[in-house]
Amino acid sequence: MCVFSSMSDMLIQLKDYSQIELEDWVKTQGEKAFRGRQLFQWIWQKGVGEFSEMTNLSKSLIQNLEQNCSLGLSTVHQVQTSETQGTSKFLIRLNDGKFIETVLIPEGKRVTVCLSSQVGCALDCDFCATGKMGLKRNLSSGEIVDQLLHARRFSDRPITNIVFMGMGEPFHNYNQVIKAANILNAELGFAHGARKITISTSGLVPQIRQFTEEGHRYKLAVSLNASDDYSRTKLMPINQKWNIADLVAACQEYTKTSSNMLTFEYVLMDGVNDNLGDARRLTQIANQVFCKVNVIPYNEVAENYKRPSNNRINNFLEALKGARFGVTVRWSQGDDIDAACGQLSTAVQDES
Ligand code: SF4
């Protein structure tokens, strides 16, 4: 084990600070609070990489920042772009040598960025590549938001939607994810509308309740993926802790309190959760909640799961017709570069 910290460990990572924290920090340096707001704006809205580019700060403050602070949290190690779909996957290296993945998805008028919230994931969903890595660590809010900065620099069109659906369970890293979403939403940050930011969860009931109580305006998506407890526990071990009935109750509380519609994600797998009985039970579950259902035909990463034929997919969708909720189908983008839902994994690249 290394006894000495590297130089970068000793520097203050300003990207991990919220706007208020930056205002407080500059005050400890003898500056006025508005300098913190300027700093926040330079870091995120203008996305500069060097303190010397922050032209409205005083020379003495810039000198202080250069000596004691850092803006270097992560770097883009590799970008792969799908030739057929235009989706790009970024392999991002963190300061401790660990890697995460971020995906940029241009689709019609929308340009969506899919952010990771953890290195790996502890929840071990049976069909998911990230789950196979286990959890390495949580990301800081700065490491989460930095992903958007990288994607924004690369994209030739403005980002319209942000989803927390990359590596990790966002609600397992609740505080940092909410802090990151607040930076994305902040006027001097990315000024990204709250309704264009979606946080996804595999069904952590206490955090869904916390999210409800705190009254966040970000959209909520819940991965359901099965229509009965036996199948769901097999696919998603978290169901042993909070089963479908617990989840539905928490979702009902959320939609009633917030008046916001929720999205149930349903990854459709051949012979696992795609028969007409599943469609009927899914209808009964989703009818209890103010929601829409997003059906995602599986992108094959695990040997024991397959994508259903188009015929089976269409039969399943047909069986959902007439339900009270809306249904959308996400024909995932980027499966040729392993950037589609459930395919993100950086196990082999971990240098730490
Ligand atoms: S599906 Fe989501 S919650 Fe489940 S293991 Fe994968 S990243 Fe984690």
mmCIF file of C-alpha atoms and ligand atoms in Angstrom:
data_model
loop_
_atom_site.group_PDB
_atom_site.id
_atom_site.type_symbol
_atom_site.label_atom_id
_atom_site.label_comp_id
_atom_site.label_asym_id
_atom_site.label_seq_id
_atom_site.Cartn_x
_atom_site.Cartn_y
_atom_site.Cartn_z
ATOM 1 C CA MET A 1 0.000 0.000 0.000
ATOM 2 C CA CYS A 2 1.353 3.441 -0.917
ATOM 3 C CA VAL A 3 2.121 5.578 2.128
ATOM 4 C CA PHE A 4 2.406 8.835 0.232
ATOM 5 C CA SER A 5 -0.541 10.523 -1.429
ATOM 6 C CA SER A 6 0.005 11.652 -4.998
ATOM 7 C CA MET A 7 0.066 15.405 -5.640
ATOM 8 C CA SER A 8 -3.404 15.300 -7.199
ATOM 9 C CA ASP A 9 -4.814 13.654 -4.043
ATOM 10 C CA MET A 10 -3.693 16.675 -2.022
ATOM 11 C CA LEU A 11 -5.394 19.203 -4.298
ATOM 12 C CA ILE A 12 -8.975 20.287 -3.691
ATOM 13 C CA GLN A 13 -11.217 18.811 -6.385
ATOM 14 C CA LEU A 14 -13.445 21.778 -7.142
ATOM 15 C CA LYS A 15 -15.726 19.769 -9.456
ATOM 16 C CA ASP A 16 -16.963 17.863 -6.406
ATOM 17 C CA TYR A 17 -18.348 21.078 -4.914
ATOM 18 C CA SER A 18 -21.909 22.308 -5.379
ATOM 19 C CA GLN A 19 -22.458 26.001 -6.113
ATOM 20 C CA ILE A 20 -23.163 26.755 -2.441
ATOM 21 C CA GLU A 21 -20.093 24.787 -1.350
ATOM 22 C CA LEU A 22 -17.957 26.781 -3.774
ATOM 23 C CA GLU A 23 -19.399 30.041 -2.439
ATOM 24 C CA ASP A 24 -18.558 28.914 1.105
ATOM 25 C CA TRP A 25 -15.080 27.797 0.104
ATOM 26 C CA VAL A 26 -14.116 31.080 -1.600
ATOM 27 C CA LYS A 27 -15.258 32.915 1.539
ATOM 28 C CA THR A 28 -12.729 30.894 3.556
ATOM 29 C CA GLN A 29 -10.130 32.234 1.089
ATOM 30 C CA GLY A 30 -11.072 35.837 1.856
ATOM 31 C CA GLU A 31 -13.147 36.279 -1.338
ATOM 32 C CA LYS A 32 -16.760 37.379 -1.775
ATOM 33 C CA ALA A 33 -19.437 34.697 -2.350
ATOM 34 C CA PHE A 34 -20.073 35.818 -5.950
ATOM 35 C CA ARG A 35 -16.579 34.566 -6.843
ATOM 36 C CA GLY A 36 -17.839 31.075 -6.019
ATOM 37 C CA ARG A 37 -20.720 31.545 -8.446
ATOM 38 C CA GLN A 38 -18.286 32.702 -11.144
ATOM 39 C CA LEU A 39 -16.104 29.690 -10.495
ATOM 40 C CA PHE A 40 -19.099 27.326 -10.744
ATOM 41 C CA GLN A 41 -20.112 28.916 -14.034
ATOM 42 C CA TRP A 42 -16.605 28.615 -15.502
ATOM 43 C CA ILE A 43 -16.306 24.975 -14.479
ATOM 44 C CA TRP A 44 -19.646 23.674 -15.773
ATOM 45 C CA GLN A 45 -21.466 26.159 -18.011
ATOM 46 C CA LYS A 46 -18.318 27.270 -19.860
ATOM 47 C CA GLY A 47 -16.475 24.002 -19.269
ATOM 48 C CA VAL A 48 -12.953 25.476 -19.145
ATOM 49 C CA GLY A 49 -10.067 23.173 -18.301
ATOM 50 C CA GLU A 50 -7.579 25.704 -16.890
ATOM 51 C CA PHE A 51 -7.927 28.282 -14.132
ATOM 52 C CA SER A 52 -6.020 30.793 -16.288
ATOM 53 C CA GLU A 53 -8.982 30.839 -18.702
ATOM 54 C CA MET A 54 -11.272 32.245 -15.972
ATOM 55 C CA THR A 55 -10.766 35.792 -17.128
ATOM 56 C CA ASN A 56 -13.043 37.607 -14.677
ATOM 57 C CA LEU A 57 -11.274 36.257 -11.556
ATOM 58 C CA SER A 58 -8.527 38.220 -9.843
ATOM 59 C CA LYS A 59 -4.903 37.247 -10.450
ATOM 60 C CA SER A 60 -4.414 36.392 -6.777
ATOM 61 C CA LEU A 61 -7.427 34.051 -6.762
ATOM 62 C CA ILE A 62 -6.242 32.328 -9.950
ATOM 63 C CA GLN A 63 -2.822 31.860 -8.362
ATOM 64 C CA ASN A 64 -4.413 30.380 -5.243
ATOM 65 C CA LEU A 65 -6.552 28.038 -7.375
ATOM 66 C CA GLU A 66 -3.562 26.890 -9.414
ATOM 67 C CA GLN A 67 -1.584 26.088 -6.286
ATOM 68 C CA ASN A 68 -4.267 24.362 -4.246
ATOM 69 C CA CYS A 69 -7.059 23.123 -6.508
ATOM 70 C CA SER A 70 -7.662 20.816 -9.449
ATOM 71 C CA LEU A 71 -10.196 20.468 -12.250
ATOM 72 C CA GLY A 72 -8.858 17.117 -13.376
ATOM 73 C CA LEU A 73 -11.213 14.346 -12.297
ATOM 74 C CA SER A 74 -11.390 12.181 -15.399
ATOM 75 C CA THR A 75 -10.174 11.861 -18.984
ATOM 76 C CA VAL A 76 -11.609 10.262 -22.091
ATOM 77 C CA HIS A 77 -9.543 7.155 -22.768
ATOM 78 C CA GLN A 78 -11.383 5.908 -25.832
ATOM 79 C CA VAL A 79 -14.453 6.716 -27.941
ATOM 80 C CA GLN A 80 -16.249 4.145 -30.069
ATOM 81 C CA THR A 81 -18.945 5.266 -32.481
ATOM 82 C CA SER A 82 -21.504 2.915 -33.971
ATOM 83 C CA GLU A 83 -21.345 3.120 -37.747
ATOM 84 C CA THR A 84 -24.943 2.086 -38.161
ATOM 85 C CA GLN A 85 -26.656 4.069 -35.399
ATOM 86 C CA GLY A 86 -24.383 7.042 -34.563
ATOM 87 C CA THR A 87 -24.290 6.127 -30.866
ATOM 88 C CA SER A 88 -20.934 6.834 -29.178
ATOM 89 C CA LYS A 89 -19.546 5.083 -26.130
ATOM 90 C CA PHE A 90 -16.892 6.828 -24.039
ATOM 91 C CA LEU A 91 -14.465 4.861 -21.928
ATOM 92 C CA ILE A 92 -13.536 7.319 -19.184
ATOM 93 C CA ARG A 93 -10.518 6.944 -16.923
ATOM 94 C CA LEU A 94 -10.826 8.178 -13.345
ATOM 95 C CA ASN A 95 -7.906 9.459 -11.288
ATOM 96 C CA ASP A 96 -7.521 6.180 -9.414
ATOM 97 C CA GLY A 97 -7.142 4.201 -12.665
ATOM 98 C CA LYS A 98 -10.678 2.845 -12.647
ATOM 99 C CA PHE A 99 -12.868 3.127 -15.730
ATOM 100 C CA ILE A 100 -16.499 3.924 -16.393
ATOM 101 C CA GLU A 101 -18.584 4.181 -19.535
ATOM 102 C CA THR A 102 -20.868 6.922 -20.788
ATOM 103 C CA VAL A 103 -23.073 6.729 -23.861
ATOM 104 C CA LEU A 104 -24.175 9.500 -26.241
ATOM 105 C CA ILE A 105 -27.275 8.631 -28.247
ATOM 106 C CA PRO A 106 -28.400 10.927 -31.096
ATOM 107 C CA GLU A 107 -31.879 9.870 -32.147
ATOM 108 C CA GLY A 108 -34.023 12.140 -34.315
ATOM 109 C CA LYS A 109 -34.301 15.498 -32.579
ATOM 110 C CA ARG A 110 -33.142 14.054 -29.256
ATOM 111 C CA VAL A 111 -29.558 13.732 -28.103
ATOM 112 C CA THR A 112 -29.461 11.671 -24.928
ATOM 113 C CA VAL A 113 -26.516 11.091 -22.628
ATOM 114 C CA CYS A 114 -26.568 8.017 -20.405
ATOM 115 C CA LEU A 115 -24.500 8.591 -17.247
ATOM 116 C CA SER A 116 -22.872 6.073 -14.916
ATOM 117 C CA SER A 117 -23.240 6.522 -11.175
ATOM 118 C CA GLN A 118 -20.921 3.798 -9.834
ATOM 119 C CA VAL A 119 -17.887 1.794 -10.935
ATOM 120 C CA GLY A 120 -19.598 -1.585 -11.294
ATOM 121 C CA CYS A 121 -22.730 -2.423 -9.346
ATOM 122 C CA ALA A 122 -23.542 -4.448 -6.237
ATOM 123 C CA LEU A 123 -27.006 -5.546 -7.259
ATOM 124 C CA ASP A 124 -25.984 -8.409 -9.526
ATOM 125 C CA CYS A 125 -28.977 -8.514 -11.858
ATOM 126 C CA ASP A 126 -28.599 -11.776 -13.719
ATOM 127 C CA PHE A 127 -28.874 -10.340 -17.241
ATOM 128 C CA CYS A 128 -26.559 -7.336 -16.775
ATOM 129 C CA ALA A 129 -22.882 -6.975 -17.720
ATOM 130 C CA THR A 130 -22.244 -4.253 -15.113
ATOM 131 C CA GLY A 131 -23.658 -6.455 -12.355
ATOM 132 C CA LYS A 132 -21.051 -9.114 -13.191
ATOM 133 C CA MET A 133 -18.270 -6.656 -12.207
ATOM 134 C CA GLY A 134 -19.456 -6.297 -8.618
ATOM 135 C CA LEU A 135 -19.261 -2.878 -6.995
ATOM 136 C CA LYS A 136 -15.822 -1.216 -7.084
ATOM 137 C CA ARG A 137 -16.886 2.146 -5.709
ATOM 138 C CA ASN A 138 -19.352 5.020 -5.881
ATOM 139 C CA LEU A 139 -18.691 7.972 -8.172
ATOM 140 C CA SER A 140 -18.484 11.458 -6.724
ATOM 141 C CA SER A 141 -20.919 14.081 -8.019
ATOM 142 C CA GLY A 142 -18.038 15.691 -9.945
ATOM 143 C CA GLU A 143 -17.149 12.398 -11.635
ATOM 144 C CA ILE A 144 -20.791 11.964 -12.625
ATOM 145 C CA VAL A 145 -21.178 15.469 -14.091
ATOM 146 C CA ASP A 146 -17.756 15.357 -15.776
ATOM 147 C CA GLN A 147 -19.197 12.634 -18.038
ATOM 148 C CA LEU A 148 -21.642 15.162 -19.459
ATOM 149 C CA LEU A 149 -18.833 17.654 -20.016
ATOM 150 C CA HIS A 150 -16.947 15.048 -22.087
ATOM 151 C CA ALA A 151 -20.069 14.129 -24.067
ATOM 152 C CA ARG A 152 -20.963 17.792 -24.669
ATOM 153 C CA ARG A 153 -17.488 18.525 -26.059
ATOM 154 C CA PHE A 154 -17.794 15.572 -28.445
ATOM 155 C CA SER A 155 -21.380 16.067 -29.605
ATOM 156 C CA ASP A 156 -22.049 18.211 -32.646
ATOM 157 C CA ARG A 157 -25.586 18.896 -31.378
ATOM 158 C CA PRO A 158 -26.851 20.166 -27.997
ATOM 159 C CA ILE A 159 -27.682 17.503 -25.414
ATOM 160 C CA THR A 160 -31.456 17.348 -24.914
ATOM 161 C CA ASN A 161 -31.934 14.493 -22.420
ATOM 162 C CA ILE A 162 -29.909 13.028 -19.564
ATOM 163 C CA VAL A 163 -30.573 9.606 -18.088
ATOM 164 C CA PHE A 164 -28.929 7.973 -15.080
ATOM 165 C CA MET A 165 -29.030 4.498 -16.611
ATOM 166 C CA GLY A 166 -25.354 3.699 -17.167
ATOM 167 C CA MET A 167 -23.169 1.638 -14.864
ATOM 168 C CA GLY A 168 -24.418 1.302 -11.296
ATOM 169 C CA GLU A 169 -27.626 1.665 -9.292
ATOM 170 C CA PRO A 170 -28.123 5.455 -8.979
ATOM 171 C CA PHE A 171 -30.105 5.202 -5.720
ATOM 172 C CA HIS A 172 -27.307 3.138 -4.192
ATOM 173 C CA ASN A 173 -25.262 6.342 -4.489
ATOM 174 C CA TYR A 174 -28.234 8.571 -3.691
ATOM 175 C CA ASN A 175 -26.600 11.720 -2.290
ATOM 176 C CA GLN A 176 -23.976 12.076 -5.015
ATOM 177 C CA VAL A 177 -26.521 11.375 -7.773
ATOM 178 C CA ILE A 178 -28.929 14.030 -6.467
ATOM 179 C CA LYS A 179 -26.056 16.478 -6.041
ATOM 180 C CA ALA A 180 -24.996 15.769 -9.653
ATOM 181 C CA ALA A 181 -28.573 16.191 -10.939
ATOM 182 C CA ASN A 182 -28.767 19.532 -9.113
ATOM 183 C CA ILE A 183 -25.581 20.706 -10.884
ATOM 184 C CA LEU A 184 -27.026 19.605 -14.251
ATOM 185 C CA ASN A 185 -30.202 21.528 -13.441
ATOM 186 C CA ALA A 186 -28.546 24.663 -11.960
ATOM 187 C CA GLU A 187 -28.827 27.842 -13.988
ATOM 188 C CA LEU A 188 -25.084 28.491 -13.815
ATOM 189 C CA GLY A 189 -24.348 24.781 -14.280
ATOM 190 C CA PHE A 190 -25.901 23.147 -17.344
ATOM 191 C CA ALA A 191 -29.369 24.735 -16.942
ATOM 192 C CA HIS A 192 -30.834 21.416 -18.027
ATOM 193 C CA GLY A 193 -34.599 21.191 -17.358
ATOM 194 C CA ALA A 194 -35.498 18.846 -14.499
ATOM 195 C CA ARG A 195 -38.085 17.066 -16.652
ATOM 196 C CA LYS A 196 -35.329 16.180 -19.127
ATOM 197 C CA ILE A 197 -33.306 14.419 -16.436
ATOM 198 C CA THR A 198 -34.359 10.850 -15.597
ATOM 199 C CA ILE A 199 -33.073 8.855 -12.647
ATOM 200 C CA SER A 200 -33.529 5.121 -12.906
ATOM 201 C CA THR A 201 -33.631 2.597 -10.082
ATOM 202 C CA SER A 202 -33.891 -1.161 -9.850
ATOM 203 C CA GLY A 203 -36.360 -0.651 -7.005
ATOM 204 C CA LEU A 204 -34.666 0.570 -3.817
ATOM 205 C CA VAL A 205 -37.833 1.306 -1.879
ATOM 206 C CA PRO A 206 -36.379 3.474 0.961
ATOM 207 C CA GLN A 207 -34.668 5.727 -1.583
ATOM 208 C CA ILE A 208 -37.834 5.970 -3.716
ATOM 209 C CA ARG A 209 -39.588 7.151 -0.531
ATOM 210 C CA GLN A 210 -36.761 9.618 0.218
ATOM 211 C CA PHE A 211 -36.942 10.927 -3.365
ATOM 212 C CA THR A 212 -40.701 11.383 -2.931
ATOM 213 C CA GLU A 213 -40.385 13.145 0.439
ATOM 214 C CA GLU A 214 -37.680 15.496 -0.819
ATOM 215 C CA GLY A 215 -39.911 16.533 -3.742
ATOM 216 C CA HIS A 216 -37.344 16.336 -6.533
ATOM 217 C CA ARG A 217 -38.680 17.262 -9.961
ATOM 218 C CA TYR A 218 -36.445 14.866 -11.893
ATOM 219 C CA LYS A 219 -38.232 12.042 -13.675
ATOM 220 C CA LEU A 220 -38.185 8.610 -12.102
ATOM 221 C CA ALA A 221 -37.875 5.282 -13.931
ATOM 222 C CA VAL A 222 -38.157 1.910 -12.193
ATOM 223 C CA SER A 223 -36.799 -1.330 -13.712
ATOM 224 C CA LEU A 224 -39.532 -3.921 -13.269
ATOM 225 C CA ASN A 225 -38.473 -6.608 -15.759
ATOM 226 C CA ALA A 226 -40.783 -9.340 -14.467
ATOM 227 C CA SER A 227 -44.448 -9.737 -13.619
ATOM 228 C CA ASP A 228 -44.215 -12.099 -10.615
ATOM 229 C CA ASP A 229 -41.946 -12.279 -7.580
ATOM 230 C CA TYR A 230 -40.423 -15.662 -8.393
ATOM 231 C CA SER A 231 -39.181 -14.535 -11.832
ATOM 232 C CA ARG A 232 -38.171 -11.085 -10.622
ATOM 233 C CA THR A 233 -36.077 -12.462 -7.774
ATOM 234 C CA LYS A 234 -34.299 -14.737 -10.234
ATOM 235 C CA LEU A 235 -33.534 -11.803 -12.538
ATOM 236 C CA MET A 236 -33.029 -9.139 -9.866
ATOM 237 C CA PRO A 237 -31.977 -10.382 -6.405
ATOM 238 C CA ILE A 238 -33.000 -7.003 -4.928
ATOM 239 C CA ASN A 239 -36.588 -8.307 -5.209
ATOM 240 C CA GLN A 240 -35.928 -10.521 -2.157
ATOM 241 C CA LYS A 241 -35.589 -7.378 -0.090
ATOM 242 C CA TRP A 242 -38.391 -5.346 -1.640
ATOM 243 C CA ASN A 243 -40.869 -7.378 -3.668
ATOM 244 C CA ILE A 244 -43.259 -6.203 -6.363
ATOM 245 C CA ALA A 245 -45.997 -5.284 -3.857
ATOM 246 C CA ASP A 246 -43.532 -3.129 -1.831
ATOM 247 C CA LEU A 247 -42.331 -1.512 -5.025
ATOM 248 C CA VAL A 248 -45.825 -0.767 -6.320
ATOM 249 C CA ALA A 249 -46.756 0.816 -2.965
ATOM 250 C CA ALA A 250 -43.686 3.099 -3.063
ATOM 251 C CA CYS A 251 -44.393 3.997 -6.704
ATOM 252 C CA GLN A 252 -48.025 4.833 -5.886
ATOM 253 C CA GLU A 253 -46.864 7.135 -3.064
ATOM 254 C CA TYR A 254 -44.431 8.821 -5.466
ATOM 255 C CA THR A 255 -46.975 9.479 -8.208
ATOM 256 C CA LYS A 256 -49.671 10.622 -5.757
ATOM 257 C CA THR A 257 -47.366 12.998 -3.895
ATOM 258 C CA SER A 258 -45.563 14.409 -6.919
ATOM 259 C CA SER A 259 -48.361 14.127 -9.522
ATOM 260 C CA ASN A 260 -45.577 12.985 -11.843
ATOM 261 C CA MET A 261 -45.909 10.023 -14.136
ATOM 262 C CA LEU A 262 -43.397 7.255 -13.538
ATOM 263 C CA THR A 263 -41.839 4.953 -16.136
ATOM 264 C CA PHE A 264 -41.616 1.198 -15.629
ATOM 265 C CA GLU A 265 -38.749 -0.279 -17.645
ATOM 266 C CA TYR A 266 -39.371 -3.844 -18.814
ATOM 267 C CA VAL A 267 -36.433 -5.608 -20.500
ATOM 268 C CA LEU A 268 -38.020 -8.305 -22.639
ATOM 269 C CA MET A 269 -36.201 -11.661 -22.694
ATOM 270 C CA ASP A 270 -37.064 -14.684 -24.785
ATOM 271 C CA GLY A 271 -38.937 -17.346 -22.829
ATOM 272 C CA VAL A 272 -38.284 -15.556 -19.526
ATOM 273 C CA ASN A 273 -40.783 -12.732 -19.215
ATOM 274 C CA ASP A 274 -42.356 -12.385 -22.642
ATOM 275 C CA ASN A 275 -45.386 -14.684 -22.720
ATOM 276 C CA LEU A 276 -49.010 -13.579 -22.717
ATOM 277 C CA GLY A 277 -49.396 -14.398 -19.002
ATOM 278 C CA ASP A 278 -46.523 -11.986 -18.301
ATOM 279 C CA ALA A 279 -48.235 -9.325 -20.390
ATOM 280 C CA ARG A 280 -51.461 -9.857 -18.440
ATOM 281 C CA ARG A 281 -49.722 -9.655 -15.027
ATOM 282 C CA LEU A 282 -47.671 -6.640 -16.149
ATOM 283 C CA THR A 283 -50.932 -4.920 -17.096
ATOM 284 C CA GLN A 284 -52.377 -5.652 -13.634
ATOM 285 C CA ILE A 285 -49.262 -4.208 -11.933
ATOM 286 C CA ALA A 286 -48.914 -1.127 -14.111
ATOM 287 C CA ASN A 287 -52.645 -0.361 -13.992
ATOM 288 C CA GLN A 288 -52.195 0.379 -10.271
ATOM 289 C CA VAL A 289 -49.719 3.215 -10.898
ATOM 290 C CA PHE A 290 -49.821 6.479 -12.879
ATOM 291 C CA CYS A 291 -47.175 5.312 -15.330
ATOM 292 C CA LYS A 292 -46.052 4.398 -18.773
ATOM 293 C CA VAL A 293 -44.261 1.163 -19.614
ATOM 294 C CA ASN A 294 -41.073 1.169 -21.671
ATOM 295 C CA VAL A 295 -40.466 -2.233 -23.248
ATOM 296 C CA ILE A 296 -36.792 -2.867 -24.098
ATOM 297 C CA PRO A 297 -36.044 -5.957 -26.202
ATOM 298 C CA TYR A 298 -32.954 -7.493 -24.573
ATOM 299 C CA ASN A 299 -29.448 -6.823 -25.905
ATOM 300 C CA GLU A 300 -27.618 -10.084 -25.578
ATOM 301 C CA VAL A 301 -24.762 -10.010 -23.047
ATOM 302 C CA ALA A 302 -25.480 -12.976 -20.791
ATOM 303 C CA GLU A 303 -25.322 -16.461 -22.313
ATOM 304 C CA ASN A 304 -28.535 -17.660 -20.756
ATOM 305 C CA TYR A 305 -30.742 -14.807 -22.000
ATOM 306 C CA LYS A 306 -31.840 -14.079 -25.535
ATOM 307 C CA ARG A 307 -33.739 -11.362 -27.324
ATOM 308 C CA PRO A 308 -37.234 -12.542 -28.361
ATOM 309 C CA SER A 309 -38.058 -12.778 -32.041
ATOM 310 C CA ASN A 310 -39.810 -9.746 -33.516
ATOM 311 C CA ASN A 311 -42.942 -11.860 -33.712
ATOM 312 C CA ARG A 312 -42.891 -12.551 -29.930
ATOM 313 C CA ILE A 313 -42.114 -8.892 -29.202
ATOM 314 C CA ASN A 314 -45.067 -7.777 -31.296
ATOM 315 C CA ASN A 315 -47.403 -10.342 -29.668
ATOM 316 C CA PHE A 316 -46.348 -9.079 -26.243
ATOM 317 C CA LEU A 317 -46.971 -5.469 -27.252
ATOM 318 C CA GLU A 318 -50.309 -6.414 -28.760
ATOM 319 C CA ALA A 319 -51.343 -8.012 -25.443
ATOM 320 C CA LEU A 320 -50.663 -4.716 -23.634
ATOM 321 C CA LYS A 321 -53.081 -2.831 -25.861
ATOM 322 C CA GLY A 322 -56.141 -1.539 -24.066
ATOM 323 C CA ALA A 323 -54.300 -1.064 -20.760
ATOM 324 C CA ARG A 324 -54.630 2.244 -18.912
ATOM 325 C CA PHE A 325 -50.963 3.131 -19.332
ATOM 326 C CA GLY A 326 -49.009 4.149 -22.433
ATOM 327 C CA VAL A 327 -46.438 1.778 -23.899
ATOM 328 C CA THR A 328 -43.208 2.710 -25.685
ATOM 329 C CA VAL A 329 -40.600 0.395 -27.165
ATOM 330 C CA ARG A 330 -36.910 1.211 -26.918
ATOM 331 C CA TRP A 331 -35.123 -0.552 -29.730
ATOM 332 C CA SER A 332 -31.801 0.078 -27.971
ATOM 333 C CA GLN A 333 -29.162 1.990 -29.858
ATOM 334 C CA GLY A 334 -25.507 1.029 -29.943
ATOM 335 C CA ASP A 335 -25.713 -2.726 -29.494
ATOM 336 C CA ASP A 336 -22.953 -3.171 -32.125
ATOM 337 C CA ILE A 337 -20.492 -1.393 -29.777
ATOM 338 C CA ASP A 338 -21.899 -2.889 -26.538
ATOM 339 C CA ALA A 339 -23.310 0.488 -25.545
ATOM 340 C CA ALA A 340 -26.921 -0.568 -25.222
ATOM 341 C CA CYS A 341 -28.884 -1.006 -22.034
ATOM 342 C CA GLY A 342 -27.315 -3.605 -19.702
ATOM 343 C CA GLN A 343 -24.155 -3.970 -21.789
ATOM 344 C CA LEU A 344 -21.797 -1.558 -20.024
ATOM 345 C CA SER A 345 -18.820 -3.177 -18.360
ATOM 346 C CA THR A 346 -15.226 -2.070 -17.823
ATOM 347 C CA ALA A 347 -13.927 -5.005 -15.810
ATOM 348 C CA VAL A 348 -11.041 -5.705 -18.167
ATOM 349 C CA GLN A 349 -9.766 -2.141 -18.213
ATOM 350 C CA ASP A 350 -9.443 -1.591 -14.486
ATOM 351 C CA GLU A 351 -5.867 -0.422 -13.936
ATOM 352 C CA SER A 352 -6.071 0.215 -10.249
HETATM 353 S S1 SF4 B 1 -29.280 -3.699 -14.180
HETATM 354 FE FE1 SF4 B 1 -28.670 -1.831 -13.080
HETATM 355 S S2 SF4 B 1 -29.014 -2.339 -10.897
HETATM 356 FE FE2 SF4 B 1 -28.958 -4.294 -12.018
HETATM 357 S S3 SF4 B 1 -26.811 -4.983 -11.891
HETATM 358 FE FE3 SF4 B 1 -27.049 -3.829 -13.822
HETATM 359 S S4 SF4 B 1 -26.425 -1.739 -13.308
HETATM 360 FE FE4 SF4 B 1 -26.861 -2.803 -11.365
#
